[in-house]
mmCIF file with all atom_site columns, C-alpha atoms in Angstrom:
data_model
loop_
_atom_site.group_PDB
_atom_site.id
_atom_site.type_symbol
_atom_site.label_atom_id
_atom_site.label_alt_id
_atom_site.label_comp_id
_atom_site.label_asym_id
_atom_site.label_entity_id
_atom_site.label_seq_id
_atom_site.pdbx_PDB_ins_code
_atom_site.Cartn_x
_atom_site.Cartn_y
_atom_site.Cartn_z
_atom_site.occupancy
_atom_site.B_iso_or_equiv
_atom_site.pdbx_formal_charge
_atom_site.auth_seq_id
_atom_site.auth_comp_id
_atom_site.auth_asym_id
_atom_site.auth_atom_id
_atom_site.pdbx_PDB_model_num
ATOM 1  C CA . UNK A 1 1  ? -34.816 -33.430 0.433   1.00 64.00 ? 154 UNK A CA 1
ATOM 2  C CA . UNK A 1 2  ? -36.079 -37.058 -0.387  1.00 69.00 ? 155 UNK A CA 1
ATOM 3  C CA . UNK A 1 3  ? -34.505 -40.149 1.127   1.00 69.00 ? 156 UNK A CA 1
ATOM 4  C CA . UNK A 1 4  ? -33.643 -41.290 -2.589  1.00 72.00 ? 157 UNK A CA 1
ATOM 5  C CA . UNK A 1 5  ? -31.959 -38.188 -3.440  1.00 68.00 ? 158 UNK A CA 1
ATOM 6  C CA . UNK A 1 6  ? -29.883 -38.429 -0.098  1.00 69.00 ? 159 UNK A CA 1
ATOM 7  C CA . UNK A 1 7  ? -29.160 -41.911 -1.061  1.00 75.00 ? 160 UNK A CA 1
ATOM 8  C CA . UNK A 1 8  ? -27.627 -40.976 -4.380  1.00 81.00 ? 161 UNK A CA 1
ATOM 9  C CA . UNK A 1 9  ? -25.263 -38.042 -2.858  1.00 86.00 ? 162 UNK A CA 1
ATOM 10 C CA . UNK A 1 10 ? -21.460 -39.197 -3.074  1.00 93.00 ? 163 UNK A CA 1
ATOM 11 C CA . UNK A 1 11 ? -19.640 -36.203 -3.028  1.00 95.00 ? 164 UNK A CA 1
ATOM 12 C CA . UNK A 1 12 ? -20.410 -32.614 -1.464  1.00 96.00 ? 165 UNK A CA 1
ATOM 13 C CA . UNK A 1 13 ? -18.136 -29.524 -1.832  1.00 97.00 ? 166 UNK A CA 1
ATOM 14 C CA . UNK A 1 14 ? -17.490 -26.840 0.268   1.00 97.00 ? 167 UNK A CA 1
ATOM 15 C CA . UNK A 1 15 ? -16.043 -23.411 -0.463  1.00 97.00 ? 168 UNK A CA 1
ATOM 16 C CA . UNK A 1 16 ? -13.585 -21.909 1.846   1.00 97.00 ? 169 UNK A CA 1
ATOM 17 C CA . UNK A 1 17 ? -14.093 -18.027 2.127   1.00 95.00 ? 170 UNK A CA 1
ATOM 18 C CA . UNK A 1 18 ? -17.166 -17.354 4.292   1.00 93.00 ? 171 UNK A CA 1
ATOM 19 C CA . UNK A 1 19 ? -18.318 -20.788 4.391   1.00 94.00 ? 172 UNK A CA 1
ATOM 20 C CA . UNK A 1 20 ? -15.793 -22.952 6.005   1.00 96.00 ? 173 UNK A CA 1
ATOM 21 C CA . UNK A 1 21 ? -13.749 -19.941 7.216   1.00 96.00 ? 174 UNK A CA 1
ATOM 22 C CA . UNK A 1 22 ? -14.462 -16.410 7.938   1.00 94.00 ? 175 UNK A CA 1
ATOM 23 C CA . UNK A 1 23 ? -11.867 -14.125 6.621   1.00 89.00 ? 176 UNK A CA 1
ATOM 24 C CA . UNK A 1 24 ? -12.891 -11.369 8.619   1.00 92.00 ? 177 UNK A CA 1
ATOM 25 C CA . UNK A 1 25 ? -12.855 -12.907 11.921  1.00 93.00 ? 178 UNK A CA 1
ATOM 26 C CA . UNK A 1 26 ? -9.934  -15.437 10.889  1.00 91.00 ? 179 UNK A CA 1
ATOM 27 C CA . UNK A 1 27 ? -12.221 -18.224 12.427  1.00 94.00 ? 180 UNK A CA 1
ATOM 28 C CA . UNK A 1 28 ? -13.264 -21.759 11.275  1.00 95.00 ? 181 UNK A CA 1
ATOM 29 C CA . UNK A 1 29 ? -16.832 -22.390 11.347  1.00 91.00 ? 182 UNK A CA 1
ATOM 30 C CA . UNK A 1 30 ? -18.006 -24.412 14.260  1.00 90.00 ? 183 UNK A CA 1
ATOM 31 C CA . UNK A 1 31 ? -18.738 -27.889 13.394  1.00 95.00 ? 184 UNK A CA 1
ATOM 32 C CA . UNK A 1 32 ? -16.520 -28.222 10.316  1.00 97.00 ? 185 UNK A CA 1
ATOM 33 C CA . UNK A 1 33 ? -14.655 -31.243 11.475  1.00 97.00 ? 186 UNK A CA 1
ATOM 34 C CA . UNK A 1 34 ? -17.810 -32.954 12.762  1.00 97.00 ? 187 UNK A CA 1
ATOM 35 C CA . UNK A 1 35 ? -19.439 -32.407 9.209   1.00 97.00 ? 188 UNK A CA 1
ATOM 36 C CA . UNK A 1 36 ? -16.647 -33.855 7.304   1.00 98.00 ? 189 UNK A CA 1
ATOM 37 C CA . UNK A 1 37 ? -16.437 -36.897 9.544   1.00 97.00 ? 190 UNK A CA 1
ATOM 38 C CA . UNK A 1 38 ? -20.136 -37.105 9.545   1.00 96.00 ? 191 UNK A CA 1
ATOM 39 C CA . UNK A 1 39 ? -20.316 -37.265 5.628   1.00 96.00 ? 192 UNK A CA 1
ATOM 40 C CA . UNK A 1 40 ? -17.573 -39.912 5.498   1.00 96.00 ? 193 UNK A CA 1
ATOM 41 C CA . UNK A 1 41 ? -19.247 -42.210 7.912   1.00 95.00 ? 194 UNK A CA 1
ATOM 42 C CA . UNK A 1 42 ? -22.191 -42.024 5.572   1.00 93.00 ? 195 UNK A CA 1
ATOM 43 C CA . UNK A 1 43 ? -20.223 -42.720 2.656   1.00 94.00 ? 196 UNK A CA 1
ATOM 44 C CA . UNK A 1 44 ? -20.073 -39.159 1.232   1.00 95.00 ? 197 UNK A CA 1
ATOM 45 C CA . UNK A 1 45 ? -16.754 -37.780 0.027   1.00 96.00 ? 198 UNK A CA 1
ATOM 46 C CA . UNK A 1 46 ? -16.289 -34.158 1.509   1.00 97.00 ? 199 UNK A CA 1
ATOM 47 C CA . UNK A 1 47 ? -14.296 -31.991 -0.986  1.00 98.00 ? 200 UNK A CA 1
ATOM 48 C CA . UNK A 1 48 ? -13.235 -28.265 -1.061  1.00 98.00 ? 201 UNK A CA 1
ATOM 49 C CA . UNK A 1 49 ? -13.829 -26.232 -4.000  1.00 97.00 ? 202 UNK A CA 1
ATOM 50 C CA . UNK A 1 50 ? -12.207 -22.606 -3.830  1.00 97.00 ? 203 UNK A CA 1
ATOM 51 C CA . UNK A 1 51 ? -10.650 -19.975 -5.623  1.00 96.00 ? 204 UNK A CA 1
ATOM 52 C CA . UNK A 1 52 ? -7.759  -20.142 -3.570  1.00 96.00 ? 205 UNK A CA 1
ATOM 53 C CA . UNK A 1 53 ? -4.564  -22.013 -4.430  1.00 95.00 ? 206 UNK A CA 1
ATOM 54 C CA . UNK A 1 54 ? -3.683  -25.123 -2.264  1.00 93.00 ? 207 UNK A CA 1
ATOM 55 C CA . UNK A 1 55 ? -0.692  -23.511 -0.543  1.00 94.00 ? 208 UNK A CA 1
ATOM 56 C CA . UNK A 1 56 ? -2.816  -20.503 0.895   1.00 96.00 ? 209 UNK A CA 1
ATOM 57 C CA . UNK A 1 57 ? -5.590  -22.451 2.720   1.00 97.00 ? 210 UNK A CA 1
ATOM 58 C CA . UNK A 1 58 ? -6.022  -21.138 6.308   1.00 96.00 ? 211 UNK A CA 1
ATOM 59 C CA . UNK A 1 59 ? -3.907  -22.988 9.111   1.00 96.00 ? 212 UNK A CA 1
ATOM 60 C CA . UNK A 1 60 ? -7.055  -23.994 11.097  1.00 96.00 ? 213 UNK A CA 1
ATOM 61 C CA . UNK A 1 61 ? -8.674  -25.599 8.024   1.00 97.00 ? 214 UNK A CA 1
ATOM 62 C CA . UNK A 1 62 ? -5.317  -27.441 7.351   1.00 96.00 ? 215 UNK A CA 1
ATOM 63 C CA . UNK A 1 63 ? -5.634  -28.810 10.833  1.00 97.00 ? 216 UNK A CA 1
ATOM 64 C CA . UNK A 1 64 ? -8.981  -30.463 10.078  1.00 97.00 ? 217 UNK A CA 1
ATOM 65 C CA . UNK A 1 65 ? -7.875  -31.475 6.825   1.00 97.00 ? 218 UNK A CA 1
ATOM 66 C CA . UNK A 1 66 ? -4.897  -33.226 8.243   1.00 97.00 ? 219 UNK A CA 1
ATOM 67 C CA . UNK A 1 67 ? -7.462  -34.937 11.030  1.00 97.00 ? 220 UNK A CA 1
ATOM 68 C CA . UNK A 1 68 ? -10.318 -35.937 8.796   1.00 97.00 ? 221 UNK A CA 1
ATOM 69 C CA . UNK A 1 69 ? -8.542  -37.058 5.620   1.00 96.00 ? 222 UNK A CA 1
ATOM 70 C CA . UNK A 1 70 ? -10.035 -34.597 3.401   1.00 97.00 ? 223 UNK A CA 1
ATOM 71 C CA . UNK A 1 71 ? -8.315  -35.418 0.075   1.00 96.00 ? 224 UNK A CA 1
ATOM 72 C CA . UNK A 1 72 ? -10.270 -34.129 -2.957  1.00 97.00 ? 225 UNK A CA 1
ATOM 73 C CA . UNK A 1 73 ? -9.907  -30.243 -3.915  1.00 97.00 ? 226 UNK A CA 1
ATOM 74 C CA . UNK A 1 74 ? -10.828 -28.369 -6.787  1.00 97.00 ? 227 UNK A CA 1
ATOM 75 C CA . UNK A 1 75 ? -8.663  -24.977 -6.352  1.00 96.00 ? 228 UNK A CA 1
ATOM 76 C CA . UNK A 1 76 ? -7.884  -21.745 -8.431  1.00 96.00 ? 229 UNK A CA 1
ATOM 77 C CA . UNK A 1 77 ? -11.553 -21.707 -9.608  1.00 95.00 ? 230 UNK A CA 1
ATOM 78 C CA . UNK A 1 78 ? -11.035 -25.225 -11.236 1.00 94.00 ? 231 UNK A CA 1
ATOM 79 C CA . UNK A 1 79 ? -7.597  -24.607 -12.795 1.00 95.00 ? 232 UNK A CA 1
ATOM 80 C CA . UNK A 1 80 ? -5.763  -27.171 -10.381 1.00 94.00 ? 233 UNK A CA 1
ATOM 81 C CA . UNK A 1 81 ? -7.695  -30.257 -8.917  1.00 94.00 ? 234 UNK A CA 1
ATOM 82 C CA . UNK A 1 82 ? -6.018  -32.519 -6.893  1.00 92.00 ? 235 UNK A CA 1
ATOM 83 C CA . UNK A 1 83 ? -6.557  -35.941 -5.095  1.00 92.00 ? 236 UNK A CA 1
ATOM 84 C CA . UNK A 1 84 ? -4.559  -35.768 -2.120  1.00 87.00 ? 237 UNK A CA 1
ATOM 85 C CA . UNK A 1 85 ? -1.009  -34.345 -3.486  1.00 87.00 ? 238 UNK A CA 1
ATOM 86 C CA . UNK A 1 86 ? -1.726  -35.787 -7.021  1.00 89.00 ? 239 UNK A CA 1
ATOM 87 C CA . UNK A 1 87 ? -2.395  -33.621 -9.790  1.00 89.00 ? 240 UNK A CA 1
ATOM 88 C CA . UNK A 1 88 ? -5.856  -34.799 -11.401 1.00 91.00 ? 241 UNK A CA 1
ATOM 89 C CA . UNK A 1 89 ? -6.185  -31.680 -14.113 1.00 90.00 ? 242 UNK A CA 1
ATOM 90 C CA . UNK A 1 90 ? -4.018  -28.621 -14.275 1.00 89.00 ? 243 UNK A CA 1
ATOM 91 C CA . UNK A 1 91 ? -5.218  -26.042 -16.680 1.00 86.00 ? 244 UNK A CA 1
#
């Protein structure tokens, strides 16, 4: 990726299942917290886009969200989109 392209990235979306969190092993991928904080230090917004509803995020991920301040969520395959606890769109 070119430096010019890297400089234009403002937000990065992560899926949960088998990306951030292994459903079969019940484990959060190593480095998730470090990645979120690293993106934030660079001025890039870490966000989560998932088919899951917000209330069924895995507990280990919820802990990382709380510690890192992730606040942008595209949930239920785009049907409910949140900024923190505020509903942005709801279909």
